[in-house]
Each structure stands twice: as C-alpha cells, then as structure tokens.
Amino acid sequence: MDANKLVALKANVKRMDYISIADIKMFFSVSDSEAQELLDKLIQGGLVQPYPMDGIHHKVNK
C-alpha cells in the first residue's frame, strides 16, 4: 500500500457521505486487494463505519 494514496484518501473522504471499494479503485487505479487495504485503514482510523450500510457503501463519519 502506498502511504501517499492513504493520505490523499483521508483528505478527500471527509467530503463524501459514503465510500465503497469501487470508489477507491476508480479514484486511485488500484487493485481489489489494495483498495480493501485502504478501506481497512480508514475503518481503523475511525473515518468510516466498519460495516457497509447496503452491503457495498460505508458511511463516512463526519
């Protein structure tokens, strides 16, 4: 995982209401496993809810 991508994601996620693996893949052009790792780091940091609300999208904590 690239630390620069994580920093950029943390900065941008606060402007969003929901985020998904597909969003991360689209924004950063990463693989499924790297997108999941970035999402896991957001969850560990408390920036998003740990469980998806509809099976795909995680709610961003404001």
Coordinates of N, CA and C in Angstrom, one line a residue:
M1 N 0.8 -1.2 0.0 CA 0.0 0.0 0.0 C 0.9 1.2 0.0
D2 N 0.5 2.2 -0.8 CA 1.2 3.5 -0.9 C 0.7 4.4 0.2
A3 N 1.6 4.9 1.0 CA 1.2 5.9 2.1 C 0.7 7.2 1.5
N4 N 1.1 7.6 0.3 CA 0.6 8.8 -0.3 C -0.8 8.7 -0.7
K5 N -1.2 7.5 -1.1 CA -2.6 7.3 -1.5 C -3.5 7.3 -0.3
L6 N -3.0 6.8 0.8 CA -3.8 6.8 2.1 C -4.0 8.2 2.5
V7 N -3.0 9.0 2.5 CA -3.1 10.4 2.9 C -4.1 11.2 2.0
A8 N -4.0 11.0 0.7 CA -4.9 11.6 -0.2 C -6.3 11.2 0.0
L9 N -6.5 9.9 0.3 CA -7.8 9.3 0.5 C -8.4 9.9 1.8
K10 N -7.6 10.0 2.9 CA -8.1 10.6 4.1 C -8.5 12.0 4.0
A11 N -7.8 12.8 3.1 CA -8.1 14.2 2.9 C -9.4 14.3 2.1
N12 N -9.7 13.4 1.2 CA -10.8 13.5 0.3 C -12.1 12.8 0.9
V13 N -11.9 11.9 1.8 CA -13.1 11.1 2.2 C -14.0 12.0 3.1
K14 N -13.5 13.0 3.7 CA -14.3 13.8 4.6 C -15.3 14.6 3.8
R15 N -15.1 14.8 2.5 CA -16.1 15.5 1.6 C -17.2 14.6 1.1
M16 N -17.1 13.3 1.4 CA -18.0 12.3 0.9 C -19.0 11.9 2.0
D17 N -20.1 11.4 1.6 CA -21.1 10.8 2.5 C -20.9 9.3 2.7
Y18 N -20.6 8.7 1.6 CA -20.4 7.2 1.5 C -19.2 6.9 0.7
I19 N -18.6 5.8 0.9 CA -17.5 5.3 0.1 C -17.5 3.8 0.0
S20 N -17.0 3.3 -1.2 CA -17.0 1.9 -1.4 C -15.7 1.5 -2.0
I21 N -15.5 0.2 -2.1 CA -14.3 -0.3 -2.7 C -14.2 0.2 -4.2
A22 N -15.3 0.2 -4.9 CA -15.3 0.6 -6.3 C -14.9 2.1 -6.4
D23 N -15.3 2.9 -5.4 CA -14.9 4.3 -5.5 C -13.4 4.4 -5.3
I24 N -12.8 3.7 -4.4 CA -11.4 3.8 -4.1 C -10.6 3.3 -5.3
K25 N -11.1 2.2 -6.0 CA -10.4 1.7 -7.2 C -10.5 2.7 -8.3
M26 N -11.6 3.4 -8.4 CA -11.8 4.3 -9.5 C -10.9 5.6 -9.3
F27 N -10.8 6.1 -8.1 CA -10.1 7.3 -7.8 C -8.6 7.1 -7.9
F28 N -8.1 5.9 -7.4 CA -6.7 5.7 -7.3 C -6.1 4.6 -8.2
S29 N -6.9 4.0 -9.1 CA -6.5 3.0 -10.0 C -5.6 1.9 -9.3
V30 N -6.2 1.3 -8.3 CA -5.6 0.2 -7.5 C -6.3 -1.1 -7.7
S31 N -5.7 -2.2 -7.3 CA -6.3 -3.5 -7.3 C -7.3 -3.6 -6.2
D32 N -8.1 -4.7 -6.3 CA -9.1 -5.0 -5.3 C -8.5 -5.1 -3.9
S33 N -7.3 -5.8 -3.8 CA -6.7 -6.1 -2.5 C -6.2 -4.8 -1.9
E34 N -5.6 -3.9 -2.8 CA -5.1 -2.6 -2.3 C -6.2 -1.7 -1.9
A35 N -7.3 -1.7 -2.6 CA -8.5 -0.9 -2.3 C -9.1 -1.4 -0.9
Q36 N -9.1 -2.7 -0.7 CA -9.6 -3.2 0.6 C -8.7 -2.8 1.7
E37 N -7.4 -2.8 1.5 CA -6.4 -2.4 2.5 C -6.6 -0.9 2.8
L38 N -6.8 -0.1 1.8 CA -7.0 1.3 2.1 C -8.3 1.6 2.9
L39 N -9.4 0.8 2.5 CA -10.6 0.9 3.2 C -10.5 0.5 4.7
D40 N -9.7 -0.6 4.9 CA -9.5 -1.1 6.2 C -8.7 -0.1 7.1
K41 N -7.8 0.6 6.5 CA -7.1 1.7 7.2 C -8.0 2.8 7.6
L42 N -9.0 3.2 6.7 CA -10.0 4.2 7.0 C -10.8 3.8 8.2
I43 N -11.2 2.5 8.2 CA -12.0 2.0 9.3 C -11.3 2.0 10.6
Q44 N -10.0 1.5 10.5 CA -9.2 1.5 11.7 C -9.0 2.9 12.3
G45 N -8.9 3.9 11.4 CA -8.7 5.3 11.8 C -10.0 6.0 12.3
G46 N -11.1 5.2 12.2 CA -12.4 5.8 12.6 C -13.0 6.8 11.6
L47 N -12.6 6.8 10.4 CA -13.1 7.7 9.4 C -14.4 7.2 8.8
V48 N -14.6 5.9 8.7 CA -15.8 5.4 8.2 C -16.4 4.3 9.1
Q49 N -17.6 4.0 8.9 CA -18.3 2.9 9.7 C -17.7 1.6 9.3
P50 N -17.6 0.7 10.2 CA -16.9 -0.6 9.9 C -17.8 -1.6 9.1
Y51 N -19.1 -1.4 9.1 CA -20.0 -2.3 8.3 C -20.7 -1.5 7.2
P52 N -20.8 -2.0 6.0 CA -21.5 -1.3 4.9 C -23.0 -1.2 5.2
M53 N -23.6 -0.1 4.9 CA -25.0 0.1 5.2 C -25.9 -0.7 4.2
D54 N -25.4 -0.9 3.0 CA -26.2 -1.6 2.0 C -25.5 -2.8 1.4
G55 N -24.4 -3.2 2.0 CA -23.6 -4.3 1.6 C -22.4 -3.9 0.7
I56 N -22.4 -2.6 0.3 CA -21.3 -2.1 -0.5 C -20.7 -0.8 0.0
H57 N -21.6 0.2 0.4 CA -21.2 1.5 0.7 C -21.0 1.7 2.3
H58 N -19.9 2.2 2.7 CA -19.6 2.5 4.1 C -19.9 4.0 4.3
K59 N -20.6 4.3 5.4 CA -20.9 5.7 5.8 C -19.7 6.3 6.3
V60 N -19.5 7.5 5.9 CA -18.3 8.3 6.3 C -18.7 9.0 7.6
N61 N -17.9 9.0 8.7 CA -18.1 9.7 9.9 C -17.8 11.1 9.7
K62 N -18.7 12.0 10.1 CA -18.5 13.4 9.9 C -18.1 14.0 11.2

